């Protein structure tokens, strides 16, 4: 992992002091302490030694350490990475089939017989769960997280007065009162930096054209439109490298908004 100033945290070097610090935080009547390591350099015997050295003398108990926490009689089928499995759930199961994952970040994803390879755009590419297919994606780093920023920073009144209602639903209702184009207010959702489609990763987000006539409804709708337009740019790059079918499926939290889906339908020009 990396810290906010570029600090590097390597599990191989820092796991032992990390376990020592965790020991200090644990309640004296803690029921269990679990470490799940994907690093092949850390064998179960190494983790077991750390636990016996740090945890057991303080809290007692015993240590179990195995390569995988499943009984030996459990049948395991070979699967795929998360993005490939999501493609199955998103019905992205044939050449040219596409879907959009509209979550904290957002992805245009397509299944194809040939992977999308480009040194400038640097799309993400995975082997599909279906033999012979690949999953390729173009993305923006801050989609739902940009909209969450709008909620947290610009819609505190909505959050405070929402009661039992979801603030995002109330934001959608307010955004619907703003016309298409948000009274000429543009939003750049690059709050987490630029992607390969941008000139530099150092680009940051902005409202452009903001003036005294703009309302909270305009700010919300502009953010939704800006995220949609940024993904359309990423989609256009994808279309230069592979053919897509005319229909595209949306998944993720943002797909719960009929208003946002209609924006995407208009901006993408797809069903």
PDB file of N, CA, C and O in Angstrom, residues 117-156:
ATOM      1  N   UNK A 117      -5.410  -3.587 -26.686  1.00  0.00           N
ATOM      2  CA  UNK A 117      -4.063  -3.221 -26.246  1.00  0.00           C
ATOM      3  C   UNK A 117      -3.703  -1.866 -26.837  1.00  0.00           C
ATOM      4  O   UNK A 117      -3.804  -1.665 -28.053  1.00  0.00           O
ATOM      5  N   UNK A 118      -3.316  -0.937 -25.988  1.00  0.00           N
ATOM      6  CA  UNK A 118      -2.960   0.396 -26.446  1.00  0.00           C
ATOM      7  C   UNK A 118      -1.998   1.017 -25.442  1.00  0.00           C
ATOM      8  O   UNK A 118      -2.319   1.120 -24.251  1.00  0.00           O
ATOM      9  N   UNK A 119      -0.833   1.432 -25.896  1.00  0.00           N
ATOM     10  CA  UNK A 119       0.185   1.934 -24.980  1.00  0.00           C
ATOM     11  C   UNK A 119      -0.159   3.316 -24.421  1.00  0.00           C
ATOM     12  O   UNK A 119       0.311   3.682 -23.335  1.00  0.00           O
ATOM     13  N   UNK A 120      -0.995   4.088 -25.117  1.00  0.00           N
ATOM     14  CA  UNK A 120      -1.363   5.419 -24.629  1.00  0.00           C
ATOM     15  C   UNK A 120      -2.513   5.328 -23.631  1.00  0.00           C
ATOM     16  O   UNK A 120      -2.448   5.848 -22.521  1.00  0.00           O
ATOM     17  N   UNK A 121      -3.583   4.663 -24.035  1.00  0.00           N
ATOM     18  CA  UNK A 121      -4.776   4.601 -23.199  1.00  0.00           C
ATOM     19  C   UNK A 121      -4.601   3.648 -22.027  1.00  0.00           C
ATOM     20  O   UNK A 121      -5.208   3.827 -20.972  1.00  0.00           O
ATOM     21  N   UNK A 122      -3.778   2.624 -22.226  1.00  0.00           N
ATOM     22  CA  UNK A 122      -3.534   1.600 -21.194  1.00  0.00           C
ATOM     23  C   UNK A 122      -4.835   1.023 -20.641  1.00  0.00           C
ATOM     24  O   UNK A 122      -5.109   1.108 -19.431  1.00  0.00           O
ATOM     25  N   UNK A 123      -5.668   0.426 -21.495  1.00  0.00           N
ATOM     26  CA  UNK A 123      -6.891  -0.190 -20.978  1.00  0.00           C
ATOM     27  C   UNK A 123      -6.571  -1.387 -20.093  1.00  0.00           C
ATOM     28  O   UNK A 123      -5.483  -1.973 -20.184  1.00  0.00           O
ATOM     29  N   UNK A 124      -7.513  -1.732 -19.233  1.00  0.00           N
ATOM     30  CA  UNK A 124      -7.359  -2.903 -18.374  1.00  0.00           C
ATOM     31  C   UNK A 124      -7.820  -4.133 -19.151  1.00  0.00           C
ATOM     32  O   UNK A 124      -8.874  -4.111 -19.784  1.00  0.00           O
ATOM     33  N   UNK A 125      -7.049  -5.206 -19.096  1.00  0.00           N
ATOM     34  CA  UNK A 125      -7.358  -6.411 -19.853  1.00  0.00           C
ATOM     35  C   UNK A 125      -7.245  -7.626 -18.942  1.00  0.00           C
ATOM     36  O   UNK A 125      -6.276  -7.763 -18.183  1.00  0.00           O
ATOM     37  N   UNK A 126      -8.255  -8.511 -19.025  1.00  0.00           N
ATOM     38  CA  UNK A 126      -8.274  -9.735 -18.232  1.00  0.00           C
ATOM     39  C   UNK A 126      -8.702 -10.896 -19.122  1.00  0.00           C
ATOM     40  O   UNK A 126      -9.441 -10.707 -20.096  1.00  0.00           O
ATOM     41  N   UNK A 127      -8.237 -12.073 -18.777  1.00  0.00           N
ATOM     42  CA  UNK A 127      -8.760 -13.271 -19.427  1.00  0.00           C
ATOM     43  C   UNK A 127     -10.196 -13.486 -18.949  1.00  0.00           C
ATOM     44  O   UNK A 127     -10.492 -13.364 -17.757  1.00  0.00           O
ATOM     45  N   UNK A 128     -11.086 -13.770 -19.864  1.00  0.00           N
ATOM     46  CA  UNK A 128     -12.489 -14.011 -19.522  1.00  0.00           C
ATOM     47  C   UNK A 128     -12.635 -15.392 -18.901  1.00  0.00           C
ATOM     48  O   UNK A 128     -11.791 -16.266 -19.095  1.00  0.00           O
ATOM     49  N   UNK A 129     -13.704 -15.581 -18.140  1.00  0.00           N
ATOM     50  CA  UNK A 129     -14.004 -16.925 -17.635  1.00  0.00           C
ATOM     51  C   UNK A 129     -14.392 -17.863 -18.770  1.00  0.00           C
ATOM     52  O   UNK A 129     -14.256 -19.089 -18.640  1.00  0.00           O
ATOM     53  N   UNK A 130     -14.872 -17.274 -19.875  1.00  0.00           N
ATOM     54  CA  UNK A 130     -15.246 -18.064 -21.049  1.00  0.00           C
ATOM     55  C   UNK A 130     -14.017 -18.238 -21.931  1.00  0.00           C
ATOM     56  O   UNK A 130     -13.421 -17.239 -22.367  1.00  0.00           O
ATOM     57  N   UNK A 131     -13.586 -19.460 -22.198  1.00  0.00           N
ATOM     58  CA  UNK A 131     -12.383 -19.680 -23.003  1.00  0.00           C
ATOM     59  C   UNK A 131     -12.466 -18.977 -24.351  1.00  0.00           C
ATOM     60  O   UNK A 131     -13.512 -18.986 -25.010  1.00  0.00           O
ATOM     61  N   UNK A 132     -11.376 -18.342 -24.742  1.00  0.00           N
ATOM     62  CA  UNK A 132     -11.314 -17.682 -26.035  1.00  0.00           C
ATOM     63  C   UNK A 132     -11.692 -16.217 -26.009  1.00  0.00           C
ATOM     64  O   UNK A 132     -11.475 -15.504 -26.991  1.00  0.00           O
ATOM     65  N   UNK A 133     -12.286 -15.735 -24.901  1.00  0.00           N
ATOM     66  CA  UNK A 133     -12.683 -14.336 -24.800  1.00  0.00           C
ATOM     67  C   UNK A 133     -11.778 -13.583 -23.834  1.00  0.00           C
ATOM     68  O   UNK A 133     -11.181 -14.168 -22.935  1.00  0.00           O
ATOM     69  N   UNK A 134     -11.716 -12.279 -24.046  1.00  0.00           N
ATOM     70  CA  UNK A 134     -11.010 -11.382 -23.140  1.00  0.00           C
ATOM     71  C   UNK A 134     -11.974 -10.315 -22.639  1.00  0.00           C
ATOM     72  O   UNK A 134     -12.971 -10.000 -23.297  1.00  0.00           O
ATOM     73  N   UNK A 135     -11.676  -9.771 -21.480  1.00  0.00           N
ATOM     74  CA  UNK A 135     -12.431  -8.652 -20.907  1.00  0.00           C
ATOM     75  C   UNK A 135     -11.523  -7.440 -20.916  1.00  0.00           C
ATOM     76  O   UNK A 135     -10.462  -7.447 -20.290  1.00  0.00           O
ATOM     77  N   UNK A 136     -11.918  -6.392 -21.641  1.00  0.00           N
ATOM     78  CA  UNK A 136     -11.126  -5.164 -21.720  1.00  0.00           C
ATOM     79  C   UNK A 136     -11.969  -4.003 -21.226  1.00  0.00           C
ATOM     80  O   UNK A 136     -13.182  -3.976 -21.416  1.00  0.00           O
ATOM     81  N   UNK A 137     -11.318  -3.028 -20.583  1.00  0.00           N
ATOM     82  CA  UNK A 137     -12.072  -1.936 -19.965  1.00  0.00           C
ATOM     83  C   UNK A 137     -11.335  -0.612 -20.079  1.00  0.00           C
ATOM     84  O   UNK A 137     -10.108  -0.548 -19.958  1.00  0.00           O
ATOM     85  N   UNK A 138     -12.103   0.447 -20.313  1.00  0.00           N
ATOM     86  CA  UNK A 138     -11.626   1.821 -20.162  1.00  0.00           C
ATOM     87  C   UNK A 138     -12.386   2.431 -18.994  1.00  0.00           C
ATOM     88  O   UNK A 138     -13.523   2.053 -18.722  1.00  0.00           O
ATOM     89  N   UNK A 139     -11.775   3.399 -18.316  1.00  0.00           N
ATOM     90  CA  UNK A 139     -12.377   3.811 -17.051  1.00  0.00           C
ATOM     91  C   UNK A 139     -12.128   5.279 -16.738  1.00  0.00           C
ATOM     92  O   UNK A 139     -11.328   5.957 -17.392  1.00  0.00           O
ATOM     93  N   UNK A 140     -12.845   5.746 -15.700  1.00  0.00           N
ATOM     94  CA  UNK A 140     -12.482   6.968 -14.992  1.00  0.00           C
ATOM     95  C   UNK A 140     -12.341   6.575 -13.524  1.00  0.00           C
ATOM     96  O   UNK A 140     -13.021   5.672 -13.037  1.00  0.00           O
ATOM     97  N   UNK A 141     -11.441   7.237 -12.832  1.00  0.00           N
ATOM     98  CA  UNK A 141     -11.106   6.807 -11.477  1.00  0.00           C
ATOM     99  C   UNK A 141     -12.103   7.276 -10.428  1.00  0.00           C
ATOM    100  O   UNK A 141     -12.177   6.708  -9.340  1.00  0.00           O
ATOM    101  N   UNK A 142     -12.838   8.337 -10.732  1.00  0.00           N
ATOM    102  CA  UNK A 142     -13.706   8.923  -9.717  1.00  0.00           C
ATOM    103  C   UNK A 142     -15.071   9.203 -10.316  1.00  0.00           C
ATOM    104  O   UNK A 142     -15.299  10.253 -10.925  1.00  0.00           O
ATOM    105  N   UNK A 143     -15.990   8.259 -10.148  1.00  0.00           N
ATOM    106  CA  UNK A 143     -17.355   8.427 -10.639  1.00  0.00           C
ATOM    107  C   UNK A 143     -18.295   8.574  -9.447  1.00  0.00           C
ATOM    108  O   UNK A 143     -18.648   9.674  -9.034  1.00  0.00           O
ATOM    109  N   UNK A 144     -18.677   7.445  -8.854  1.00  0.00           N
ATOM    110  CA  UNK A 144     -19.511   7.510  -7.663  1.00  0.00           C
ATOM    111  C   UNK A 144     -18.840   8.249  -6.528  1.00  0.00           C
ATOM    112  O   UNK A 144     -19.505   8.921  -5.724  1.00  0.00           O
ATOM    113  N   UNK A 145     -17.510   8.164  -6.453  1.00  0.00           N
ATOM    114  CA  UNK A 145     -16.802   8.878  -5.391  1.00  0.00           C
ATOM    115  C   UNK A 145     -16.866  10.396  -5.616  1.00  0.00           C
ATOM    116  O   UNK A 145     -16.907  11.164  -4.650  1.00  0.00           O
ATOM    117  N   UNK A 146     -16.898  10.834  -6.883  1.00  0.00           N
ATOM    118  CA  UNK A 146     -17.103  12.262  -7.151  1.00  0.00           C
ATOM    119  C   UNK A 146     -18.515  12.685  -6.752  1.00  0.00           C
ATOM    120  O   UNK A 146     -18.721  13.757  -6.170  1.00  0.00           O
ATOM    121  N   UNK A 147     -19.485  11.837  -7.063  1.00  0.00           N
ATOM    122  CA  UNK A 147     -20.870  12.154  -6.698  1.00  0.00           C
ATOM    123  C   UNK A 147     -21.032  12.142  -5.186  1.00  0.00           C
ATOM    124  O   UNK A 147     -21.797  12.929  -4.621  1.00  0.00           O
ATOM    125  N   UNK A 148     -20.303  11.250  -4.516  1.00  0.00           N
ATOM    126  CA  UNK A 148     -20.325  11.231  -3.054  1.00  0.00           C
ATOM    127  C   UNK A 148     -19.724  12.521  -2.495  1.00  0.00           C
ATOM    128  O   UNK A 148     -20.203  13.056  -1.488  1.00  0.00           O
ATOM    129  N   UNK A 149     -18.681  13.031  -3.143  1.00  0.00           N
ATOM    130  CA  UNK A 149     -18.097  14.311  -2.719  1.00  0.00           C
ATOM    131  C   UNK A 149     -19.130  15.422  -2.842  1.00  0.00           C
ATOM    132  O   UNK A 149     -19.245  16.271  -1.935  1.00  0.00           O
ATOM    133  N   UNK A 150     -19.884  15.427  -3.931  1.00  0.00           N
ATOM    134  CA  UNK A 150     -20.941  16.427  -4.100  1.00  0.00           C
ATOM    135  C   UNK A 150     -21.958  16.308  -2.968  1.00  0.00           C
ATOM    136  O   UNK A 150     -22.387  17.310  -2.383  1.00  0.00           O
ATOM    137  N   UNK A 151     -22.325  15.079  -2.629  1.00  0.00           N
ATOM    138  CA  UNK A 151     -23.276  14.878  -1.526  1.00  0.00           C
ATOM    139  C   UNK A 151     -22.706  15.402  -0.208  1.00  0.00           C
ATOM    140  O   UNK A 151     -23.380  16.149   0.517  1.00  0.00           O
ATOM    141  N   UNK A 152     -21.469  15.024   0.092  1.00  0.00           N
ATOM    142  CA  UNK A 152     -20.894  15.353   1.394  1.00  0.00           C
ATOM    143  C   UNK A 152     -20.563  16.833   1.543  1.00  0.00           C
ATOM    144  O   UNK A 152     -20.656  17.383   2.647  1.00  0.00           O
ATOM    145  N   UNK A 153     -20.164  17.482   0.445  1.00  0.00           N
ATOM    146  CA  UNK A 153     -19.704  18.871   0.543  1.00  0.00           C
ATOM    147  C   UNK A 153     -20.750  19.901   0.131  1.00  0.00           C
ATOM    148  O   UNK A 153     -20.744  21.020   0.658  1.00  0.00           O
ATOM    149  N   UNK A 154     -21.631  19.550  -0.789  1.00  0.00           N
ATOM    150  CA  UNK A 154     -22.573  20.525  -1.334  1.00  0.00           C
ATOM    151  C   UNK A 154     -24.024  20.236  -0.970  1.00  0.00           C
ATOM    152  O   UNK A 154     -24.899  21.064  -1.266  1.00  0.00           O
ATOM    153  N   UNK A 155     -24.278  19.106  -0.358  1.00  0.00           N
ATOM    154  CA  UNK A 155     -25.660  18.715  -0.071  1.00  0.00           C
ATOM    155  C   UNK A 155     -25.835  18.313   1.396  1.00  0.00           C
ATOM    156  O   UNK A 155     -26.599  17.397   1.715  1.00  0.00           O
ATOM    157  N   UNK A 156     -25.137  19.003   2.279  1.00  0.00           N
ATOM    158  CA  UNK A 156     -25.253  18.667   3.697  1.00  0.00           C
ATOM    159  C   UNK A 156     -26.665  18.905   4.219  1.00  0.00           C
ATOM    160  O   UNK A 156     -27.135  18.194   5.115  1.00  0.00           O
TER     161      UNK A 156
END
